PDB file of C-alpha atoms in Angstrom:
ATOM      1  CA  ASP A   1       6.266 -13.193  -4.918  1.00 58.00           C
ATOM      2  CA  ALA A   2       8.259 -11.907  -7.954  1.00 60.00           C
ATOM      3  CA  LYS A   3      10.342  -8.885  -7.404  1.00 88.00           C
ATOM      4  CA  THR A   4      10.103  -5.804  -9.448  1.00 95.00           C
ATOM      5  CA  THR A   5      12.576  -3.228 -10.666  1.00 95.00           C
ATOM      6  CA  GLN A   6      11.589   0.459 -11.246  1.00 97.00           C
ATOM      7  CA  PRO A   7      13.705   3.513 -12.029  1.00 97.00           C
ATOM      8  CA  THR A   8      14.237   5.676  -8.980  1.00 96.00           C
ATOM      9  CA  SER A   9      12.740   8.763 -10.404  1.00 97.00           C
ATOM     10  CA  MET A  10      11.326  10.301 -13.578  1.00 97.00           C
ATOM     11  CA  ASP A  11      10.225  13.739 -14.778  1.00 97.00           C
ATOM     12  CA  CYS A  12       7.347  14.514 -17.043  1.00 96.00           C
ATOM     13  CA  ALA A  13       6.020  17.714 -18.379  1.00 97.00           C
ATOM     14  CA  GLU A  14       2.471  18.673 -17.532  1.00 97.00           C
ATOM     15  CA  GLY A  15       0.005  17.669 -20.020  1.00 97.00           C
ATOM     16  CA  ARG A  16       2.183  15.050 -21.583  1.00 97.00           C
ATOM     17  CA  ALA A  17       2.048  11.282 -21.177  1.00 97.00           C
ATOM     18  CA  ALA A  18       3.897   9.764 -18.446  1.00 98.00           C
ATOM     19  CA  ASN A  19       5.336   6.290 -19.105  1.00 98.00           C
ATOM     20  CA  LEU A  20       6.499   4.455 -16.054  1.00 98.00           C
ATOM     21  CA  PRO A  21       8.404   1.115 -16.802  1.00 98.00           C
ATOM     22  CA  CYS A  22       8.619  -1.881 -14.424  1.00 97.00           C
ATOM     23  CA  ASN A  23      10.669  -5.034 -14.857  1.00 96.00           C
ATOM     24  CA  HIS A  24       9.368  -8.279 -13.299  1.00 95.00           C
ATOM     25  CA  SER A  25      11.320 -10.947 -15.133  1.00 94.00           C
ATOM     26  CA  THR A  26      10.580 -13.690 -12.674  1.00 92.00           C
ATOM     27  CA  ILE A  27       6.887 -13.292 -12.629  1.00 93.00           C
ATOM     28  CA  SER A  28       5.037 -16.583 -12.658  1.00 90.00           C
ATOM     29  CA  GLY A  29       2.027 -17.402 -14.742  1.00 89.00           C
ATOM     30  CA  ASN A  30      -0.593 -16.756 -12.023  1.00 90.00           C
ATOM     31  CA  GLU A  31       0.840 -13.507 -10.741  1.00 92.00           C
ATOM     32  CA  TYR A  32      -0.825 -10.150 -11.484  1.00 93.00           C
ATOM     33  CA  VAL A  33       0.810  -6.774 -11.987  1.00 95.00           C
ATOM     34  CA  TYR A  34      -0.522  -4.033  -9.665  1.00 94.00           C
ATOM     35  CA  TRP A  35       0.124  -0.404  -9.634  1.00 96.00           C
ATOM     36  CA  TYR A  36      -0.365   1.935  -6.709  1.00 95.00           C
ATOM     37  CA  ARG A  37       0.695   5.415  -6.125  1.00 97.00           C
ATOM     38  CA  GLN A  38       1.459   7.393  -2.995  1.00 97.00           C
ATOM     39  CA  ILE A  39       1.071  11.114  -2.905  1.00 95.00           C
ATOM     40  CA  HIS A  40       3.255  12.592  -0.252  1.00 90.00           C
ATOM     41  CA  SER A  41       2.096  11.884   3.442  1.00 87.00           C
ATOM     42  CA  GLN A  42      -0.963   9.979   2.266  1.00 93.00           C
ATOM     43  CA  GLY A  43      -1.844   6.318   2.006  1.00 95.00           C
ATOM     44  CA  PRO A  44      -1.324   4.376  -1.243  1.00 95.00           C
ATOM     45  CA  GLN A  45      -3.961   4.749  -3.896  1.00 94.00           C
ATOM     46  CA  TYR A  46      -5.027   1.863  -6.258  1.00 92.00           C
ATOM     47  CA  ILE A  47      -4.459   2.698  -9.954  1.00 95.00           C
ATOM     48  CA  ILE A  48      -4.806  -0.468 -12.130  1.00 94.00           C
ATOM     49  CA  HIS A  49      -3.850  -4.191 -12.292  1.00 93.00           C
ATOM     50  CA  GLY A  50      -3.583  -6.768 -15.037  1.00 94.00           C
ATOM     51  CA  LEU A  51      -2.614 -10.289 -15.859  1.00 94.00           C
ATOM     52  CA  LYS A  52      -1.827 -10.586 -19.492  1.00 93.00           C
ATOM     53  CA  ASN A  53      -3.910  -8.172 -21.614  1.00 89.00           C
ATOM     54  CA  ASN A  54      -3.374  -4.441 -21.650  1.00 94.00           C
ATOM     55  CA  GLU A  55      -5.888  -2.751 -19.318  1.00 96.00           C
ATOM     56  CA  THR A  56      -7.301   0.820 -19.336  1.00 97.00           C
ATOM     57  CA  ASN A  57      -9.399   2.663 -16.724  1.00 95.00           C
ATOM     58  CA  GLU A  58     -10.196   6.282 -15.976  1.00 95.00           C
ATOM     59  CA  MET A  59      -6.857   6.883 -14.378  1.00 95.00           C
ATOM     60  CA  ALA A  60      -4.351   5.041 -16.556  1.00 97.00           C
ATOM     61  CA  SER A  61      -3.394   2.358 -19.075  1.00 98.00           C
ATOM     62  CA  LEU A  62      -1.341  -0.712 -18.329  1.00 98.00           C
ATOM     63  CA  ILE A  63       0.690  -2.305 -21.090  1.00 98.00           C
ATOM     64  CA  ILE A  64       2.137  -5.689 -20.231  1.00 97.00           C
ATOM     65  CA  THR A  65       4.592  -7.253 -22.716  1.00 96.00           C
ATOM     66  CA  GLU A  66       3.730 -10.574 -24.317  1.00 95.00           C
ATOM     67  CA  ASP A  67       6.291 -12.478 -22.233  1.00 95.00           C
ATOM     68  CA  ARG A  68       5.065 -10.606 -19.154  1.00 96.00           C
ATOM     69  CA  LYS A  69       8.515  -9.823 -18.054  1.00 96.00           C
ATOM     70  CA  SER A  70       7.870  -5.988 -17.942  1.00 97.00           C
ATOM     71  CA  SER A  71       5.129  -3.586 -17.977  1.00 97.00           C
ATOM     72  CA  THR A  72       4.461   0.212 -18.383  1.00 98.00           C
ATOM     73  CA  LEU A  73       2.022   2.328 -16.652  1.00 98.00           C
ATOM     74  CA  ILE A  74       0.743   5.186 -18.793  1.00 98.00           C
ATOM     75  CA  LEU A  75      -0.756   8.377 -17.483  1.00 98.00           C
ATOM     76  CA  PRO A  76      -2.041   9.916 -20.742  1.00 97.00           C
ATOM     77  CA  HIS A  77      -2.115  13.516 -19.773  1.00 96.00           C
ATOM     78  CA  ALA A  78      -0.096  14.079 -16.584  1.00 97.00           C
ATOM     79  CA  THR A  79      -1.019  16.796 -14.210  1.00 97.00           C
ATOM     80  CA  LEU A  80       0.749  18.360 -11.192  1.00 97.00           C
ATOM     81  CA  ARG A  81      -1.335  16.385  -8.983  1.00 96.00           C
ATOM     82  CA  ASP A  82       0.028  13.206 -10.406  1.00 97.00           C
ATOM     83  CA  THR A  83       3.353  13.920  -8.687  1.00 98.00           C
ATOM     84  CA  ALA A  84       3.796  10.866  -6.477  1.00 98.00           C
ATOM     85  CA  VAL A  85       5.744   7.700  -5.885  1.00 97.00           C
ATOM     86  CA  TYR A  86       4.346   4.903  -8.119  1.00 98.00           C
ATOM     87  CA  TYR A  87       4.647   1.362  -7.014  1.00 97.00           C
ATOM     88  CA  CYS A  88       4.654  -1.707  -9.218  1.00 97.00           C
ATOM     89  CA  ILE A  89       3.739  -4.860  -7.360  1.00 94.00           C
ATOM     90  CA  VAL A  90       3.542  -8.365  -8.568  1.00 93.00           C
ATOM     91  CA  LYS A  91       1.444 -10.881  -6.648  1.00 90.00           C
ATOM     92  CA  MET A  92      -1.105 -13.665  -7.011  1.00 84.00           C
ATOM     93  CA  TYR A  93      -4.638 -12.451  -7.163  1.00 78.00           C
ATOM     94  CA  ASN A  94      -5.769 -14.363  -4.026  1.00 77.00           C
ATOM     95  CA  PHE A  95      -2.615 -13.689  -2.123  1.00 79.00           C
ATOM     96  CA  ASN A  96      -3.478 -11.002   0.342  1.00 80.00           C
ATOM     97  CA  LYS A  97      -0.219  -9.452   1.250  1.00 88.00           C
ATOM     98  CA  PHE A  98       1.359  -6.616  -0.704  1.00 88.00           C
ATOM     99  CA  TYR A  99       5.105  -6.132  -0.558  1.00 90.00           C
ATOM    100  CA  PHE A 100       6.206  -2.762  -1.729  1.00 91.00           C
ATOM    101  CA  GLY A 101       9.466  -2.064  -3.546  1.00 90.00           C
ATOM    102  CA  SER A 102      11.161   1.190  -3.800  1.00 91.00           C
ATOM    103  CA  GLY A 103       8.781   2.623  -6.477  1.00 96.00           C
ATOM    104  CA  THR A 104       9.374   5.429  -8.973  1.00 97.00           C
ATOM    105  CA  LYS A 105       9.172   9.115  -7.857  1.00 97.00           C
ATOM    106  CA  LEU A 106       7.276  10.874 -10.723  1.00 98.00           C
ATOM    107  CA  ASN A 107       7.823  14.618 -10.803  1.00 98.00           C
ATOM    108  CA  VAL A 108       5.368  16.369 -13.053  1.00 98.00           C
ATOM    109  CA  LYS A 109       6.655  19.750 -13.934  1.00 97.00           C
ATOM    110  CA  PRO A 110       4.771  22.801 -15.292  1.00 95.00           C
TER     111      PRO A 110
ATOM    112  CA  GLY B   1     -14.378   2.887  -4.112  1.00 66.00           C
ATOM    113  CA  ALA B   2     -14.298   1.565  -0.604  1.00 79.00           C
ATOM    114  CA  VAL B   3     -13.092   3.838   2.250  1.00 91.00           C
ATOM    115  CA  VAL B   4     -10.645   3.105   5.002  1.00 96.00           C
ATOM    116  CA  SER B   5     -10.112   5.519   7.771  1.00 97.00           C
ATOM    117  CA  GLN B   6      -7.434   5.805  10.461  1.00 97.00           C
ATOM    118  CA  HIS B   7      -7.602   7.632  13.808  1.00 97.00           C
ATOM    119  CA  PRO B   8      -5.766   9.746  14.841  1.00 97.00           C
ATOM    120  CA  SER B   9      -4.077  11.138  11.702  1.00 97.00           C
ATOM    121  CA  TRP B  10      -1.189  12.215  13.831  1.00 97.00           C
ATOM    122  CA  VAL B  11      -0.058  11.861  17.297  1.00 97.00           C
ATOM    123  CA  ILE B  12       2.812  12.948  19.575  1.00 97.00           C
ATOM    124  CA  CYS B  13       3.600  10.926  22.695  1.00 96.00           C
ATOM    125  CA  LYS B  14       6.299  10.775  25.228  1.00 97.00           C
ATOM    126  CA  SER B  15       8.848   7.861  25.384  1.00 97.00           C
ATOM    127  CA  GLY B  16       7.702   4.970  27.340  1.00 97.00           C
ATOM    128  CA  THR B  17       4.011   5.576  26.833  1.00 97.00           C
ATOM    129  CA  SER B  18       1.702   3.446  24.676  1.00 97.00           C
ATOM    130  CA  VAL B  19      -0.199   4.743  21.637  1.00 98.00           C
ATOM    131  CA  LYS B  20      -3.258   3.091  19.978  1.00 98.00           C
ATOM    132  CA  ILE B  21      -4.104   3.618  16.296  1.00 98.00           C
ATOM    133  CA  GLU B  22      -7.446   2.661  14.813  1.00 97.00           C
ATOM    134  CA  CYS B  23      -8.041   1.460  11.349  1.00 97.00           C
ATOM    135  CA  ARG B  24     -11.778   1.289  10.127  1.00 96.00           C
ATOM    136  CA  SER B  25     -13.352   0.094   6.900  1.00 95.00           C
ATOM    137  CA  LEU B  26     -16.248   2.588   6.626  1.00 94.00           C
ATOM    138  CA  ASP B  27     -18.590   1.008   4.014  1.00 90.00           C
ATOM    139  CA  PHE B  28     -17.519  -2.664   3.833  1.00 92.00           C
ATOM    140  CA  GLN B  29     -16.649  -5.468   6.140  1.00 91.00           C
ATOM    141  CA  ALA B  30     -13.032  -6.608   6.268  1.00 90.00           C
ATOM    142  CA  THR B  31     -12.038  -9.877   7.768  1.00 87.00           C
ATOM    143  CA  THR B  32      -8.414  -9.136   6.948  1.00 91.00           C
ATOM    144  CA  MET B  33      -6.542  -5.920   7.552  1.00 95.00           C
ATOM    145  CA  PHE B  34      -2.976  -5.088   7.208  1.00 96.00           C
ATOM    146  CA  TRP B  35      -0.553  -2.880   9.021  1.00 97.00           C
ATOM    147  CA  TYR B  36       2.425  -1.087   7.423  1.00 97.00           C
ATOM    148  CA  ARG B  37       5.162   1.203   8.600  1.00 97.00           C
ATOM    149  CA  GLN B  38       7.003   3.812   6.541  1.00 96.00           C
ATOM    150  CA  PHE B  39      10.073   5.658   7.506  1.00 95.00           C
ATOM    151  CA  PRO B  40      10.947   8.973   5.833  1.00 92.00           C
ATOM    152  CA  LYS B  41      11.957   8.617   2.209  1.00 90.00           C
ATOM    153  CA  GLN B  42      11.520   4.835   2.405  1.00 93.00           C
ATOM    154  CA  SER B  43       8.866   2.378   1.021  1.00 93.00           C
ATOM    155  CA  LEU B  44       6.141   0.798   2.972  1.00 94.00           C
ATOM    156  CA  MET B  45       7.094  -2.191   5.062  1.00 95.00           C
ATOM    157  CA  LEU B  46       4.440  -4.711   5.877  1.00 95.00           C
ATOM    158  CA  MET B  47       4.267  -5.405   9.648  1.00 96.00           C
ATOM    159  CA  ALA B  48       1.468  -7.721  10.160  1.00 95.00           C
ATOM    160  CA  THR B  49      -1.799  -9.211   9.050  1.00 94.00           C
ATOM    161  CA  SER B  50      -4.766  -8.643  11.210  1.00 91.00           C
ATOM    162  CA  ASN B  51      -7.502 -11.347  11.199  1.00 89.00           C
ATOM    163  CA  GLU B  52     -10.968 -10.816  12.578  1.00 87.00           C
ATOM    164  CA  GLY B  53     -11.438 -13.055  15.513  1.00 84.00           C
ATOM    165  CA  SER B  54      -8.016 -14.581  15.646  1.00 87.00           C
ATOM    166  CA  LYS B  55      -4.406 -13.605  16.357  1.00 90.00           C
ATOM    167  CA  ALA B  56      -2.490 -11.437  14.034  1.00 93.00           C
ATOM    168  CA  THR B  57       0.368 -12.840  12.051  1.00 94.00           C
ATOM    169  CA  TYR B  58       3.500 -10.767  12.080  1.00 96.00           C
ATOM    170  CA  GLU B  59       6.247 -10.404   9.382  1.00 95.00           C
ATOM    171  CA  GLN B  60       9.754 -11.570  10.231  1.00 95.00           C
ATOM    172  CA  GLY B  61      11.551  -9.168  12.439  1.00 95.00           C
ATOM    173  CA  VAL B  62       8.503  -7.410  13.801  1.00 96.00           C
ATOM    174  CA  GLU B  63       8.083  -7.616  17.509  1.00 94.00           C
ATOM    175  CA  LYS B  64       4.616  -8.833  18.289  1.00 93.00           C
ATOM    176  CA  ASP B  65       4.843  -7.886  22.009  1.00 95.00           C
ATOM    177  CA  LYS B  66       5.684  -4.322  21.095  1.00 96.00           C
ATOM    178  CA  PHE B  67       3.081  -4.004  18.281  1.00 97.00           C
ATOM    179  CA  LEU B  68      -0.167  -5.246  19.631  1.00 96.00           C
ATOM    180  CA  ILE B  69      -2.937  -5.845  17.065  1.00 95.00           C
ATOM    181  CA  ASN B  70      -6.542  -6.424  17.786  1.00 92.00           C
ATOM    182  CA  HIS B  71      -9.184  -7.029  15.141  1.00 91.00           C
ATOM    183  CA  ALA B  72     -12.261  -7.205  17.279  1.00 83.00           C
ATOM    184  CA  SER B  73     -14.899  -6.602  14.618  1.00 91.00           C
ATOM    185  CA  LEU B  74     -15.297  -6.723  10.816  1.00 91.00           C
ATOM    186  CA  THR B  75     -14.748  -3.024  10.545  1.00 94.00           C
ATOM    187  CA  LEU B  76     -12.025  -2.281  13.139  1.00 95.00           C
ATOM    188  CA  SER B  77      -8.521  -3.165  13.606  1.00 95.00           C
ATOM    189  CA  THR B  78      -6.292  -1.384  16.200  1.00 96.00           C
ATOM    190  CA  LEU B  79      -2.409  -1.223  16.504  1.00 97.00           C
ATOM    191  CA  THR B  80      -1.014  -0.407  19.810  1.00 97.00           C
ATOM    192  CA  VAL B  81       2.613   0.690  20.015  1.00 98.00           C
ATOM    193  CA  THR B  82       3.677  -0.293  23.549  1.00 97.00           C
ATOM    194  CA  SER B  83       6.423   1.495  25.393  1.00 97.00           C
ATOM    195  CA  ALA B  84       7.137   3.710  22.458  1.00 97.00           C
ATOM    196  CA  HIS B  85      10.596   5.070  21.794  1.00 96.00           C
ATOM    197  CA  PRO B  86      11.877   7.698  19.397  1.00 96.00           C
ATOM    198  CA  GLU B  87      12.887   5.037  16.891  1.00 96.00           C
ATOM    199  CA  ASP B  88       9.277   4.038  16.651  1.00 97.00           C
ATOM    200  CA  SER B  89       8.497   7.417  15.136  1.00 97.00           C
ATOM    201  CA  SER B  90       7.064   6.625  11.698  1.00 97.00           C
ATOM    202  CA  PHE B  91       4.106   6.789   9.420  1.00 97.00           C
ATOM    203  CA  TYR B  92       1.713   3.851  10.097  1.00 98.00           C
ATOM    204  CA  ILE B  93      -0.593   2.854   7.315  1.00 97.00           C
ATOM    205  CA  CYS B  94      -3.342   0.269   7.382  1.00 97.00           C
ATOM    206  CA  SER B  95      -5.114  -1.402   4.570  1.00 96.00           C
ATOM    207  CA  ALA B  96      -8.349  -3.558   4.520  1.00 94.00           C
ATOM    208  CA  ARG B  97      -9.213  -6.289   2.009  1.00 90.00           C
ATOM    209  CA  TYR B  98     -12.528  -5.847   0.239  1.00 86.00           C
ATOM    210  CA  SER B  99     -13.907  -9.114  -1.059  1.00 82.00           C
ATOM    211  CA  ARG B 100     -17.174  -9.592  -2.942  1.00 80.00           C
ATOM    212  CA  GLY B 101     -17.816 -12.592  -5.094  1.00 78.00           C
ATOM    213  CA  GLY B 102     -14.676 -13.254  -6.992  1.00 73.00           C
ATOM    214  CA  TYR B 103     -13.672  -9.575  -6.791  1.00 75.00           C
ATOM    215  CA  ARG B 104     -10.906  -8.732  -4.401  1.00 78.00           C
ATOM    216  CA  GLU B 105      -9.231  -5.383  -3.818  1.00 83.00           C
ATOM    217  CA  GLN B 106      -7.234  -3.758  -1.079  1.00 88.00           C
ATOM    218  CA  TYR B 107      -7.802  -0.337   0.156  1.00 92.00           C
ATOM    219  CA  PHE B 108      -5.404   1.779   2.162  1.00 95.00           C
ATOM    220  CA  GLY B 109      -6.056   4.257   4.969  1.00 96.00           C
ATOM    221  CA  PRO B 110      -4.606   7.791   4.953  1.00 96.00           C
ATOM    222  CA  GLY B 111      -1.865   6.945   7.502  1.00 97.00           C
ATOM    223  CA  THR B 112      -1.017   8.012  11.038  1.00 98.00           C
ATOM    224  CA  ARG B 113       1.992  10.003  11.651  1.00 97.00           C
ATOM    225  CA  LEU B 114       3.544   8.906  15.095  1.00 98.00           C
ATOM    226  CA  THR B 115       6.265  11.125  16.800  1.00 97.00           C
ATOM    227  CA  VAL B 116       7.671   9.880  19.958  1.00 97.00           C
ATOM    228  CA  THR B 117       9.681  12.473  21.879  1.00 96.00           C
TER     229      THR B 117
END
């Protein structure tokens, strides 16, 4: 699986958009980009995933660059409850295993 | 979304004893489940893949005789930490693979905090 690089931590003001970047320069053509988050002392929660096109759901938007070497997770209106560690994972759709990197600790501040 | 539960949510045991942690998929059947371990301020580390009706496959460096995995039914996998020691104290998380038609997703349990004294 391709490796990912994320900033260690980020701050965001409550109510503003949180933009979390992820680099995956060695991604292969059949690998998807997944985003999960982990609120303190809980299990990871699925957010969104995509292959090439930008994706949006009720939680977030995923923007994938045209060359697919990087992506950005956007939380449009961050709240204090969005404070968590966000993990960007790259894997093939049918490949079962998830290997977590170090993630980005997002601190949403009032 | 699908729900995965774990029991217990936390457990304290004495060094040398064994502890069993259960992982259940509540509203779907999961032929494959996964076990992770997470130390404080670290990321999740995949320990093993639990396959219903067959032996688990372990990641490199994980002692299979210490971490016994049993996936006896389509909704239950158990992880037994045998002869636990303080260094086994960790947050153990399971996940279950939901598969329906061409759709696949993986759902995580809430985790079990193990403290070995």
